[in-house]
PDB file of C-alpha atoms and ligand atoms in Angstrom:
ATOM      1  CA  MET A   1     -15.321  -5.761  15.221  1.00 59.00           C
ATOM      2  CA  LYS A   2     -16.408  -9.346  15.517  1.00 55.00           C
ATOM      3  CA  PRO A   3     -16.024 -10.851  12.066  1.00 56.00           C
ATOM      4  CA  ALA A   4     -19.369 -10.846  10.332  1.00 57.00           C
ATOM      5  CA  THR A   5     -21.123 -14.097   9.541  1.00 53.00           C
ATOM      6  CA  ALA A   6     -22.933 -14.710   6.277  1.00 47.00           C
ATOM      7  CA  ALA A   7     -26.277 -14.246   8.068  1.00 46.00           C
ATOM      8  CA  THR A   8     -25.354 -10.772   9.323  1.00 50.00           C
ATOM      9  CA  THR A   9     -23.810  -9.361   6.197  1.00 44.00           C
ATOM     10  CA  SER A  10     -26.945  -7.855   4.672  1.00 52.00           C
ATOM     11  CA  LEU A  11     -26.883  -4.074   4.685  1.00 86.00           C
ATOM     12  CA  ARG A  12     -23.266  -3.886   5.851  1.00 96.00           C
ATOM     13  CA  GLN A  13     -21.916  -0.676   4.383  1.00 97.00           C
ATOM     14  CA  ALA A  14     -18.261   0.119   3.903  1.00 98.00           C
ATOM     15  CA  GLY A  15     -16.307   2.433   1.634  1.00 98.00           C
ATOM     16  CA  VAL A  16     -13.171   4.423   1.046  1.00 98.00           C
ATOM     17  CA  ILE A  17     -12.656   7.835   2.637  1.00 98.00           C
ATOM     18  CA  GLY A  18     -10.485  10.264   0.667  1.00 98.00           C
ATOM     19  CA  TRP A  19     -10.330  13.671  -1.041  1.00 98.00           C
ATOM     20  CA  PRO A  20     -10.591  13.420  -3.954  1.00 96.00           C
ATOM     21  CA  VAL A  21     -11.672   9.799  -4.013  1.00 96.00           C
ATOM     22  CA  ALA A  22     -13.386   9.279  -7.375  1.00 94.00           C
ATOM     23  CA  HIS A  23     -10.187   7.780  -8.838  1.00 92.00           C
ATOM     24  CA  SER A  24      -9.956   5.059  -6.177  1.00 95.00           C
ATOM     25  CA  ARG A  25      -9.914   1.459  -7.418  1.00 97.00           C
ATOM     26  CA  SER A  26     -11.023   0.148  -4.021  1.00 98.00           C
ATOM     27  CA  PRO A  27     -14.751   0.062  -4.962  1.00 98.00           C
ATOM     28  CA  THR A  28     -13.920  -2.147  -7.955  1.00 98.00           C
ATOM     29  CA  ILE A  29     -12.011  -4.555  -5.701  1.00 98.00           C
ATOM     30  CA  HIS A  30     -14.541  -4.813  -2.874  1.00 98.00           C
ATOM     31  CA  ARG A  31     -17.594  -4.892  -5.151  1.00 98.00           C
ATOM     32  CA  TYR A  32     -15.943  -7.740  -7.101  1.00 98.00           C
ATOM     33  CA  TRP A  33     -15.551  -9.723  -3.877  1.00 98.00           C
ATOM     34  CA  LEU A  34     -19.093  -8.873  -2.667  1.00 98.00           C
ATOM     35  CA  ARG A  35     -20.482 -10.222  -5.947  1.00 98.00           C
ATOM     36  CA  LYS A  36     -18.203 -13.236  -5.967  1.00 98.00           C
ATOM     37  CA  HIS A  37     -19.243 -14.270  -2.453  1.00 98.00           C
ATOM     38  CA  GLY A  38     -22.923 -13.390  -2.932  1.00 96.00           C
ATOM     39  CA  LEU A  39     -22.901 -10.899  -0.041  1.00 96.00           C
ATOM     40  CA  ALA A  40     -25.432  -8.091   0.307  1.00 93.00           C
ATOM     41  CA  GLY A  41     -23.036  -5.406   1.589  1.00 96.00           C
ATOM     42  CA  SER A  42     -22.018  -2.219  -0.176  1.00 97.00           C
ATOM     43  CA  TYR A  43     -18.755  -0.376  -0.759  1.00 98.00           C
ATOM     44  CA  ASP A  44     -18.716   3.206  -2.002  1.00 98.00           C
ATOM     45  CA  PRO A  45     -16.416   6.208  -2.352  1.00 98.00           C
ATOM     46  CA  ILE A  46     -16.820   8.517   0.679  1.00 98.00           C
ATOM     47  CA  PRO A  47     -15.526  11.983  -0.250  1.00 98.00           C
ATOM     48  CA  VAL A  48     -14.603  13.955   2.870  1.00 98.00           C
ATOM     49  CA  GLU A  49     -12.891  17.359   2.662  1.00 98.00           C
ATOM     50  CA  PRO A  50      -9.833  17.866   4.889  1.00 98.00           C
ATOM     51  CA  GLU A  51     -11.748  20.394   7.020  1.00 98.00           C
ATOM     52  CA  ARG A  52     -14.409  17.779   7.798  1.00 98.00           C
ATOM     53  CA  ILE A  53     -12.311  14.663   8.424  1.00 98.00           C
ATOM     54  CA  ALA A  54     -11.803  15.012  12.184  1.00 97.00           C
ATOM     55  CA  GLY A  55     -15.532  15.517  12.786  1.00 97.00           C
ATOM     56  CA  PHE A  56     -16.487  12.770  10.346  1.00 98.00           C
ATOM     57  CA  LEU A  57     -14.273  10.249  12.141  1.00 98.00           C
ATOM     58  CA  ARG A  58     -15.464  11.410  15.592  1.00 97.00           C
ATOM     59  CA  SER A  59     -19.013  10.500  14.634  1.00 96.00           C
ATOM     60  CA  PHE A  60     -18.088   7.442  12.553  1.00 97.00           C
ATOM     61  CA  ALA A  61     -19.870   5.056  14.938  1.00 94.00           C
ATOM     62  CA  SER A  62     -23.208   6.673  14.054  1.00 93.00           C
ATOM     63  CA  SER A  63     -22.493   7.047  10.322  1.00 93.00           C
ATOM     64  CA  GLY A  64     -24.011   3.697   9.357  1.00 94.00           C
ATOM     65  CA  PHE A  65     -20.712   2.306   8.082  1.00 97.00           C
ATOM     66  CA  VAL A  66     -19.234  -0.851   9.608  1.00 97.00           C
ATOM     67  CA  GLY A  67     -15.780   0.283   8.547  1.00 98.00           C
ATOM     68  CA  ALA A  68     -13.823   1.895   5.758  1.00 98.00           C
ATOM     69  CA  ASN A  69     -10.566   2.226   3.951  1.00 98.00           C
ATOM     70  CA  VAL A  70      -8.769   5.529   4.225  1.00 98.00           C
ATOM     71  CA  THR A  71      -6.723   7.045   1.442  1.00 97.00           C
ATOM     72  CA  ILE A  72      -4.886  10.279   0.663  1.00 95.00           C
ATOM     73  CA  PRO A  73      -4.887  12.758   2.370  1.00 96.00           C
ATOM     74  CA  HIS A  74      -6.543  11.307   5.481  1.00 98.00           C
ATOM     75  CA  LYS A  75      -4.355   8.409   6.609  1.00 98.00           C
ATOM     76  CA  GLU A  76      -2.561  10.391   9.337  1.00 97.00           C
ATOM     77  CA  ALA A  77      -5.811  11.976  10.555  1.00 98.00           C
ATOM     78  CA  ALA A  78      -7.291   8.483  10.796  1.00 98.00           C
ATOM     79  CA  LEU A  79      -4.436   7.348  13.035  1.00 98.00           C
ATOM     80  CA  ALA A  80      -5.062  10.353  15.283  1.00 98.00           C
ATOM     81  CA  ALA A  81      -8.793   9.572  15.449  1.00 98.00           C
ATOM     82  CA  VAL A  82      -8.817   5.886  16.383  1.00 98.00           C
ATOM     83  CA  ALA A  83      -9.257   4.559  19.903  1.00 98.00           C
ATOM     84  CA  HIS A  84      -6.917   1.692  19.082  1.00 98.00           C
ATOM     85  CA  ALA A  85      -4.278   1.293  16.365  1.00 98.00           C
ATOM     86  CA  THR A  86      -2.493  -1.903  15.369  1.00 98.00           C
ATOM     87  CA  PRO A  87       1.269  -2.021  15.958  1.00 97.00           C
ATOM     88  CA  ALA A  88       1.874  -1.717  12.190  1.00 97.00           C
ATOM     89  CA  ALA A  89      -0.328   1.398  11.949  1.00 98.00           C
ATOM     90  CA  SER A  90       1.482   3.019  14.869  1.00 98.00           C
ATOM     91  CA  ALA A  91       4.879   2.157  13.398  1.00 97.00           C
ATOM     92  CA  ILE A  92       3.960   3.462   9.936  1.00 98.00           C
ATOM     93  CA  GLY A  93       2.205   6.513  11.364  1.00 98.00           C
ATOM     94  CA  ALA A  94      -0.901   6.065   9.228  1.00 98.00           C
ATOM     95  CA  VAL A  95      -4.182   4.108   9.134  1.00 98.00           C
ATOM     96  CA  ASN A  96      -5.715   2.769   5.914  1.00 98.00           C
ATOM     97  CA  THR A  97      -8.363   0.435   7.378  1.00 98.00           C
ATOM     98  CA  LEU A  98     -11.015   1.325   9.978  1.00 98.00           C
ATOM     99  CA  TRP A  99     -13.536  -0.831  11.783  1.00 98.00           C
ATOM    100  CA  LEU A 100     -15.816  -0.571  14.789  1.00 97.00           C
ATOM    101  CA  GLU A 101     -15.314  -2.855  17.741  1.00 94.00           C
ATOM    102  CA  ASP A 102     -17.517  -2.494  20.839  1.00 92.00           C
ATOM    103  CA  GLY A 103     -18.579   0.885  19.459  1.00 92.00           C
ATOM    104  CA  ARG A 104     -15.017   2.181  19.300  1.00 96.00           C
ATOM    105  CA  LEU A 105     -13.032   3.022  16.209  1.00 98.00           C
ATOM    106  CA  HIS A 106     -10.058   0.766  15.477  1.00 98.00           C
ATOM    107  CA  GLY A 107      -7.418   1.311  12.821  1.00 98.00           C
ATOM    108  CA  ALA A 108      -4.926  -0.849  10.955  1.00 98.00           C
ATOM    109  CA  ASN A 109      -2.402  -0.228   8.236  1.00 98.00           C
ATOM    110  CA  THR A 110      -2.435  -3.112   5.769  1.00 98.00           C
ATOM    111  CA  ASP A 111       0.023  -1.625   3.243  1.00 98.00           C
ATOM    112  CA  ALA A 112       3.008  -3.501   4.723  1.00 98.00           C
ATOM    113  CA  GLU A 113       1.248  -6.866   4.642  1.00 98.00           C
ATOM    114  CA  GLY A 114      -0.101  -6.066   1.163  1.00 98.00           C
ATOM    115  CA  PHE A 115       3.405  -5.357  -0.078  1.00 98.00           C
ATOM    116  CA  LEU A 116       4.719  -8.634   1.369  1.00 98.00           C
ATOM    117  CA  ALA A 117       1.771 -10.734   0.164  1.00 98.00           C
ATOM    118  CA  ASN A 118       2.250  -9.412  -3.369  1.00 98.00           C
ATOM    119  CA  LEU A 119       5.931 -10.377  -3.463  1.00 98.00           C
ATOM    120  CA  ASP A 120       5.171 -13.755  -1.826  1.00 98.00           C
ATOM    121  CA  GLN A 121       2.542 -14.481  -4.475  1.00 97.00           C
ATOM    122  CA  ILE A 122       4.456 -13.333  -7.554  1.00 97.00           C
ATOM    123  CA  ALA A 123       8.062 -14.057  -6.505  1.00 97.00           C
ATOM    124  CA  PRO A 124       7.915 -16.782  -3.831  1.00 97.00           C
ATOM    125  CA  GLY A 125      11.129 -17.108  -1.846  1.00 96.00           C
ATOM    126  CA  TRP A 126      12.135 -13.520  -2.704  1.00 97.00           C
ATOM    127  CA  ASP A 127      13.158 -12.895   0.925  1.00 96.00           C
ATOM    128  CA  GLY A 128      15.066 -16.124   1.433  1.00 92.00           C
ATOM    129  CA  ALA A 129      18.488 -14.520   1.321  1.00 91.00           C
ATOM    130  CA  GLY A 130      17.488 -11.299   3.154  1.00 92.00           C
ATOM    131  CA  GLY A 131      18.904  -7.896   2.127  1.00 90.00           C
ATOM    132  CA  PRO A 132      20.419  -5.548   1.320  1.00 98.00           C
ATOM    133  CA  ALA A 133      17.370  -3.642   0.101  1.00 98.00           C
ATOM    134  CA  VAL A 134      17.302  -0.186  -1.496  1.00 98.00           C
ATOM    135  CA  VAL A 135      14.128   1.861  -0.969  1.00 98.00           C
ATOM    136  CA  LEU A 136      13.670   4.932  -3.184  1.00 98.00           C
ATOM    137  CA  GLY A 137      11.615   7.655  -1.485  1.00 98.00           C
ATOM    138  CA  ALA A 138      10.898   8.648   2.099  1.00 98.00           C
ATOM    139  CA  GLY A 139       7.143   9.378   2.260  1.00 96.00           C
ATOM    140  CA  GLY A 140       4.284   7.397   3.763  1.00 95.00           C
ATOM    141  CA  ALA A 141       4.641   4.524   1.303  1.00 97.00           C
ATOM    142  CA  ALA A 142       8.333   4.202   2.172  1.00 98.00           C
ATOM    143  CA  ARG A 143       7.447   3.939   5.860  1.00 98.00           C
ATOM    144  CA  ALA A 144       5.080   1.032   5.152  1.00 98.00           C
ATOM    145  CA  ILE A 145       7.684  -0.754   3.068  1.00 98.00           C
ATOM    146  CA  ILE A 146      10.428  -0.278   5.638  1.00 98.00           C
ATOM    147  CA  VAL A 147       8.115  -1.765   8.310  1.00 98.00           C
ATOM    148  CA  ALA A 148       7.374  -4.690   5.973  1.00 98.00           C
ATOM    149  CA  LEU A 149      10.996  -5.421   5.114  1.00 98.00           C
ATOM    150  CA  ARG A 150      12.202  -4.987   8.676  1.00 97.00           C
ATOM    151  CA  GLY A 151       9.490  -7.390   9.858  1.00 96.00           C
ATOM    152  CA  ARG A 152      10.781 -10.032   7.444  1.00 97.00           C
ATOM    153  CA  GLY A 153      14.407  -9.434   8.406  1.00 96.00           C
ATOM    154  CA  VAL A 154      15.239  -8.102   4.930  1.00 98.00           C
ATOM    155  CA  LEU A 155      18.058  -5.883   6.169  1.00 97.00           C
ATOM    156  CA  PRO A 156      19.997  -3.674   5.834  1.00 98.00           C
ATOM    157  CA  ILE A 157      17.748  -1.114   4.154  1.00 98.00           C
ATOM    158  CA  ALA A 158      19.229   1.910   2.372  1.00 98.00           C
ATOM    159  CA  VAL A 159      16.681   4.736   2.047  1.00 98.00           C
ATOM    160  CA  VAL A 160      17.522   6.980  -0.916  1.00 98.00           C
ATOM    161  CA  ASN A 161      15.679  10.268  -1.222  1.00 98.00           C
ATOM    162  CA  ARG A 162      15.899  13.587  -3.051  1.00 97.00           C
ATOM    163  CA  THR A 163      15.462  15.400   0.263  1.00 97.00           C
ATOM    164  CA  ARG A 164      18.063  13.720   2.397  1.00 97.00           C
ATOM    165  CA  GLU A 165      16.640  14.937   5.719  1.00 97.00           C
ATOM    166  CA  ARG A 166      13.442  12.971   5.147  1.00 98.00           C
ATOM    167  CA  ALA A 167      15.468   9.789   4.599  1.00 98.00           C
ATOM    168  CA  ALA A 168      17.532  10.578   7.695  1.00 98.00           C
ATOM    169  CA  SER A 169      14.425  10.989   9.803  1.00 97.00           C
ATOM    170  CA  LEU A 170      13.185   7.556   8.656  1.00 97.00           C
ATOM    171  CA  ALA A 171      16.557   5.995   9.438  1.00 97.00           C
ATOM    172  CA  GLU A 172      16.356   7.492  12.907  1.00 97.00           C
ATOM    173  CA  ARG A 173      12.744   6.431  13.379  1.00 96.00           C
ATOM    174  CA  PHE A 174      13.229   2.816  12.310  1.00 96.00           C
ATOM    175  CA  GLY A 175      16.581   2.188  13.904  1.00 88.00           C
ATOM    176  CA  ASP A 176      19.475  -0.147  13.312  1.00 89.00           C
ATOM    177  CA  HIS A 177      20.351  -1.368   9.836  1.00 96.00           C
ATOM    178  CA  ILE A 178      18.427   1.462   8.136  1.00 98.00           C
ATOM    179  CA  THR A 179      20.550   4.187   6.578  1.00 98.00           C
ATOM    180  CA  ALA A 180      19.876   7.441   4.688  1.00 98.00           C
ATOM    181  CA  HIS A 181      21.437   8.312   1.335  1.00 98.00           C
ATOM    182  CA  ASP A 182      21.471  10.799  -1.531  1.00 96.00           C
ATOM    183  CA  TRP A 183      20.656   9.823  -5.112  1.00 96.00           C
ATOM    184  CA  SER A 184      24.358  10.210  -5.902  1.00 96.00           C
ATOM    185  CA  GLU A 185      25.088   7.139  -3.771  1.00 97.00           C
ATOM    186  CA  LEU A 186      22.703   4.949  -5.732  1.00 97.00           C
ATOM    187  CA  PRO A 187      25.196   3.232  -8.072  1.00 97.00           C
ATOM    188  CA  ALA A 188      27.285   1.974  -5.137  1.00 98.00           C
ATOM    189  CA  LEU A 189      24.192   0.868  -3.197  1.00 98.00           C
ATOM    190  CA  LEU A 190      22.752  -1.007  -6.199  1.00 98.00           C
ATOM    191  CA  GLY A 191      25.988  -2.952  -6.553  1.00 98.00           C
ATOM    192  CA  THR A 192      25.115  -5.232  -3.615  1.00 97.00           C
ATOM    193  CA  ALA A 193      21.311  -4.920  -3.520  1.00 98.00           C
ATOM    194  CA  ARG A 194      19.017  -7.959  -3.597  1.00 98.00           C
ATOM    195  CA  LEU A 195      15.871  -5.845  -3.760  1.00 98.00           C
ATOM    196  CA  LEU A 196      15.074  -2.419  -5.233  1.00 98.00           C
ATOM    197  CA  VAL A 197      11.731  -0.800  -4.365  1.00 98.00           C
ATOM    198  CA  ASN A 198      10.415   2.456  -5.840  1.00 98.00           C
ATOM    199  CA  THR A 199       8.048   4.251  -3.449  1.00 98.00           C
ATOM    200  CA  THR A 200       8.245   7.650  -5.149  1.00 97.00           C
ATOM    201  CA  SER A 201       5.656   8.943  -7.574  1.00 96.00           C
ATOM    202  CA  LEU A 202       8.238   9.007 -10.374  1.00 97.00           C
ATOM    203  CA  GLY A 203       7.201   6.830 -13.298  1.00 96.00           C
ATOM    204  CA  MET A 204       3.498   7.349 -12.662  1.00 95.00           C
ATOM    205  CA  ALA A 205       1.503   8.500 -15.680  1.00 94.00           C
ATOM    206  CA  GLY A 206       1.850  12.285 -15.830  1.00 94.00           C
ATOM    207  CA  GLN A 207       5.036  12.330 -13.724  1.00 96.00           C
ATOM    208  CA  PRO A 208       8.649  12.277 -14.905  1.00 95.00           C
ATOM    209  CA  PRO A 209      10.071   8.779 -15.384  1.00 93.00           C
ATOM    210  CA  LEU A 210      12.357   7.279 -12.766  1.00 95.00           C
ATOM    211  CA  ALA A 211      15.507   7.300 -14.846  1.00 90.00           C
ATOM    212  CA  ILE A 212      18.175   5.335 -13.039  1.00 95.00           C
ATOM    213  CA  ASP A 213      20.919   3.119 -14.388  1.00 96.00           C
ATOM    214  CA  LEU A 214      20.192  -0.431 -13.255  1.00 97.00           C
ATOM    215  CA  ARG A 215      23.429  -1.890 -14.632  1.00 97.00           C
ATOM    216  CA  PRO A 216      25.113  -2.094 -11.206  1.00 97.00           C
ATOM    217  CA  LEU A 217      22.357  -4.403  -9.837  1.00 98.00           C
ATOM    218  CA  PRO A 218      23.394  -8.048  -9.391  1.00 97.00           C
ATOM    219  CA  ALA A 219      21.750 -10.498 -11.815  1.00 96.00           C
ATOM    220  CA  GLY A 220      19.606 -12.094  -9.081  1.00 95.00           C
ATOM    221  CA  ALA A 221      18.106  -8.824  -7.845  1.00 97.00           C
ATOM    222  CA  LEU A 222      14.341  -8.252  -7.727  1.00 98.00           C
ATOM    223  CA  VAL A 223      12.883  -4.877  -8.755  1.00 98.00           C
ATOM    224  CA  THR A 224       9.434  -3.747  -7.650  1.00 98.00           C
ATOM    225  CA  ASP A 225       7.435  -0.539  -7.929  1.00 98.00           C
ATOM    226  CA  ILE A 226       4.443   0.674  -5.966  1.00 97.00           C
ATOM    227  CA  VAL A 227       3.302   2.711  -8.968  1.00 97.00           C
ATOM    228  CA  TYR A 228       0.718   0.750 -11.017  1.00 96.00           C
ATOM    229  CA  THR A 229      -0.335   3.329 -13.616  1.00 95.00           C
ATOM    230  CA  PRO A 230       1.169   2.255 -15.937  1.00 95.00           C
ATOM    231  CA  LEU A 231       1.444  -1.387 -14.870  1.00 96.00           C
ATOM    232  CA  GLU A 232       4.880  -1.566 -16.406  1.00 96.00           C
ATOM    233  CA  THR A 233       6.662   1.591 -15.293  1.00 97.00           C
ATOM    234  CA  PRO A 234       9.836   2.737 -17.067  1.00 96.00           C
ATOM    235  CA  LEU A 235      11.755   1.334 -14.063  1.00 97.00           C
ATOM    236  CA  LEU A 236      10.202  -2.125 -14.427  1.00 97.00           C
ATOM    237  CA  ALA A 237      10.636  -2.050 -18.210  1.00 97.00           C
ATOM    238  CA  SER A 238      14.314  -1.325 -17.882  1.00 96.00           C
ATOM    239  CA  ALA A 239      14.730  -4.026 -15.205  1.00 98.00           C
ATOM    240  CA  ARG A 240      12.956  -6.540 -17.428  1.00 97.00           C
ATOM    241  CA  ALA A 241      15.117  -5.540 -20.399  1.00 96.00           C
ATOM    242  CA  ARG A 242      18.117  -6.331 -18.218  1.00 96.00           C
ATOM    243  CA  GLY A 243      16.703  -9.795 -17.442  1.00 97.00           C
ATOM    244  CA  LEU A 244      15.956  -8.981 -13.779  1.00 97.00           C
ATOM    245  CA  ARG A 245      12.908 -10.295 -11.914  1.00 97.00           C
ATOM    246  CA  THR A 246      10.173  -7.677 -11.581  1.00 98.00           C
ATOM    247  CA  VAL A 247       6.911  -7.361  -9.635  1.00 98.00           C
ATOM    248  CA  ASP A 248       4.432  -4.598 -10.476  1.00 98.00           C
ATOM    249  CA  GLY A 249       2.565  -2.534  -7.906  1.00 97.00           C
ATOM    250  CA  LEU A 250      -1.022  -3.547  -8.628  1.00 98.00           C
ATOM    251  CA  GLY A 251      -0.777  -6.668  -6.456  1.00 98.00           C
ATOM    252  CA  MET A 252       0.028  -4.569  -3.388  1.00 98.00           C
ATOM    253  CA  LEU A 253      -3.192  -2.607  -3.907  1.00 98.00           C
ATOM    254  CA  LEU A 254      -5.183  -5.840  -4.237  1.00 98.00           C
ATOM    255  CA  HIS A 255      -3.622  -7.560  -1.228  1.00 98.00           C
ATOM    256  CA  GLN A 256      -3.887  -4.562   1.119  1.00 98.00           C
ATOM    257  CA  ALA A 257      -7.666  -4.740   0.627  1.00 98.00           C
ATOM    258  CA  VAL A 258      -8.016  -8.309   1.949  1.00 98.00           C
ATOM    259  CA  PRO A 259      -7.986  -7.691   5.748  1.00 98.00           C
ATOM    260  CA  GLY A 260     -10.614  -4.929   5.586  1.00 98.00           C
ATOM    261  CA  PHE A 261     -13.018  -7.020   3.521  1.00 98.00           C
ATOM    262  CA  GLU A 262     -12.685  -9.889   5.994  1.00 98.00           C
ATOM    263  CA  LEU A 263     -13.296  -7.598   8.986  1.00 98.00           C
ATOM    264  CA  TRP A 264     -16.379  -5.933   7.480  1.00 98.00           C
ATOM    265  CA  PHE A 265     -17.993  -8.787   5.571  1.00 97.00           C
ATOM    266  CA  GLY A 266     -16.773 -11.944   7.357  1.00 97.00           C
ATOM    267  CA  VAL A 267     -15.156 -13.731   4.427  1.00 97.00           C
ATOM    268  CA  ARG A 268     -11.434 -13.741   3.708  1.00 98.00           C
ATOM    269  CA  PRO A 269     -11.268 -13.046  -0.038  1.00 98.00           C
ATOM    270  CA  GLU A 270      -8.570 -14.123  -2.456  1.00 98.00           C
ATOM    271  CA  VAL A 271      -6.439 -12.169  -4.874  1.00 98.00           C
ATOM    272  CA  THR A 272      -6.986 -14.044  -8.128  1.00 98.00           C
ATOM    273  CA  PRO A 273      -6.130 -13.411 -11.779  1.00 97.00           C
ATOM    274  CA  GLU A 274      -9.840 -12.626 -12.346  1.00 98.00           C
ATOM    275  CA  LEU A 275      -9.796  -9.864  -9.717  1.00 98.00           C
ATOM    276  CA  ARG A 276      -6.616  -8.480 -11.188  1.00 98.00           C
ATOM    277  CA  ALA A 277      -8.175  -8.460 -14.657  1.00 97.00           C
ATOM    278  CA  ALA A 278     -11.243  -6.609 -13.322  1.00 97.00           C
ATOM    279  CA  VAL A 279      -9.031  -3.865 -11.902  1.00 97.00           C
ATOM    280  CA  VAL A 280      -6.722  -3.760 -14.941  1.00 97.00           C
ATOM    281  CA  ALA A 281      -9.843  -3.101 -17.032  1.00 96.00           C
ATOM    282  CA  THR A 282     -10.298   0.176 -15.095  1.00 94.00           C
ATOM    283  CA  LEU A 283      -6.780   1.403 -15.829  1.00 91.00           C
ATOM    284  CA  GLY A 284      -7.722   2.564 -19.304  1.00 80.00           C
ATOM    285  CA  ALA A 285      -4.732   3.773 -21.272  1.00 67.00           C
ATOM    286  CA  HIS A 286      -2.375   2.864 -18.412  1.00 66.00           C
ATOM    287  CA  LYS A 287      -2.452  -0.923 -18.876  1.00 64.00           C
TER     288      LYS A 287
HETATM  289  P1  ATR B 301       3.673   9.091  -0.156  1.00 58.67           P
HETATM  290  O1  ATR B 301       3.226   9.403   1.234  1.00 58.67           O
HETATM  291  O2  ATR B 301       2.584   8.626  -1.059  1.00 58.67           O
HETATM  292  O3  ATR B 301       4.862   8.184  -0.190  1.00 58.67           O
HETATM  293  P2  ATR B 301       5.032  11.663  -0.376  1.00 58.67           P
HETATM  294  O4  ATR B 301       5.135  11.813   1.084  1.00 58.67           O
HETATM  295  O5  ATR B 301       4.587  12.853  -1.183  1.00 58.67           O
HETATM  296  O6  ATR B 301       4.042  10.503  -0.822  1.00 58.67           O
HETATM  297  O7  ATR B 301       6.428  11.146  -0.932  1.00 58.67           O
HETATM  298  C1  ATR B 301       6.714  11.100  -2.268  1.00 58.67           C
HETATM  299  C2  ATR B 301       8.155  10.644  -2.458  1.00 58.67           C
HETATM  300  O8  ATR B 301       8.494  10.787  -3.822  1.00 58.67           O
HETATM  301  C3  ATR B 301       9.160  11.456  -1.662  1.00 58.67           C
HETATM  302  O9  ATR B 301      10.211  10.617  -1.269  1.00 58.67           O
HETATM  303  C4  ATR B 301       9.627  12.475  -2.699  1.00 58.67           C
HETATM  304  O10 ATR B 301      10.917  12.996  -2.462  1.00 58.67           O
HETATM  305  P3  ATR B 301      11.102  14.278  -1.477  1.00 58.67           P
HETATM  306  O11 ATR B 301      11.013  13.769  -0.087  1.00 58.67           O
HETATM  307  O12 ATR B 301      12.455  14.796  -1.829  1.00 58.67           O
HETATM  308  O13 ATR B 301       9.990  15.232  -1.835  1.00 58.67           O
HETATM  309  C5  ATR B 301       9.640  11.619  -3.938  1.00 58.67           C
HETATM  310  N1  ATR B 301       9.562  12.419  -5.165  1.00 58.67           N
HETATM  311  C6  ATR B 301       8.470  13.003  -5.687  1.00 58.67           C
HETATM  312  N2  ATR B 301       8.781  13.667  -6.824  1.00 58.67           N
HETATM  313  C7  ATR B 301      10.108  13.519  -7.004  1.00 58.67           C
HETATM  314  C8  ATR B 301      11.064  13.961  -8.013  1.00 58.67           C
HETATM  315  N3  ATR B 301      10.663  14.711  -9.061  1.00 58.67           N
HETATM  316  N4  ATR B 301      12.360  13.591  -7.880  1.00 58.67           N
HETATM  317  C9  ATR B 301      12.762  12.829  -6.834  1.00 58.67           C
HETATM  318  N5  ATR B 301      11.921  12.381  -5.863  1.00 58.67           N
HETATM  319  C10 ATR B 301      10.630  12.713  -5.949  1.00 58.67           C
END
């Protein structure tokens, strides 16, 4: 899609496709930016049942939307549906941002760049000394974070997962310097880690906490979590109590939204404390 100009932004409609999608914070983010930049576009939740997603995406060009975000459980279906995927989307195996270009559906995955932009903003220079990094989990979020870290040369990456085969398949998929491990190996891996990333759902409100002993981590290590409900997960709280640097997961959500907004509405928006506060206000008891 040619980036929109201010004169063409009226009536541009975008949204987030998911099932369920009512919980998504993306409307809060994009509506904040639309208001801030005085643009006439719209951004709404687009609930699409799994049985309807393939057909919905096939006819996306005539849906009236200029583009959309894609969330659970449709990110893989979106990759399968696009005429063109960015290298990051192909590598991650999922699309979270759609746009139309010359009538054809294009897809990107902005989770990797969102993850990096968040760390760059909150902990500048975090990648200066490279790895080793320890990534907990082996799902879609882990794939995005491995692509991000590998792209920055933050290697080696140890992928630690309850189901070892899933970690092994990521190690095979992403190649050299990426290894698969059981939870039992964690203490030894933490001993030399510069970065620890949680990509599992553990620690999220309603889930069991991620109870790991952070004592082996070196004093200069950075700990980050992709969970943002609560903002300070038990993992981050225990890292902070140990005096380690921490970065919460909300910034990744905010930063991954930037490229889509620019594609659909023609203005590259910023992730500011005001935006963050607007989204934090929607977290209710999970602040
Ligand atoms: P996503 O695509 O959002 O990353 P996912 O594919 O469901 O979600 O992956 C969730 C991750 O959290 C997985 O690594 C999962 O471990 P398994 O591969 O063994 O299922 C991990 N996870 C979820 N609940 C867990 C638990 N109770 N203990 C340990 N790991 C857990």
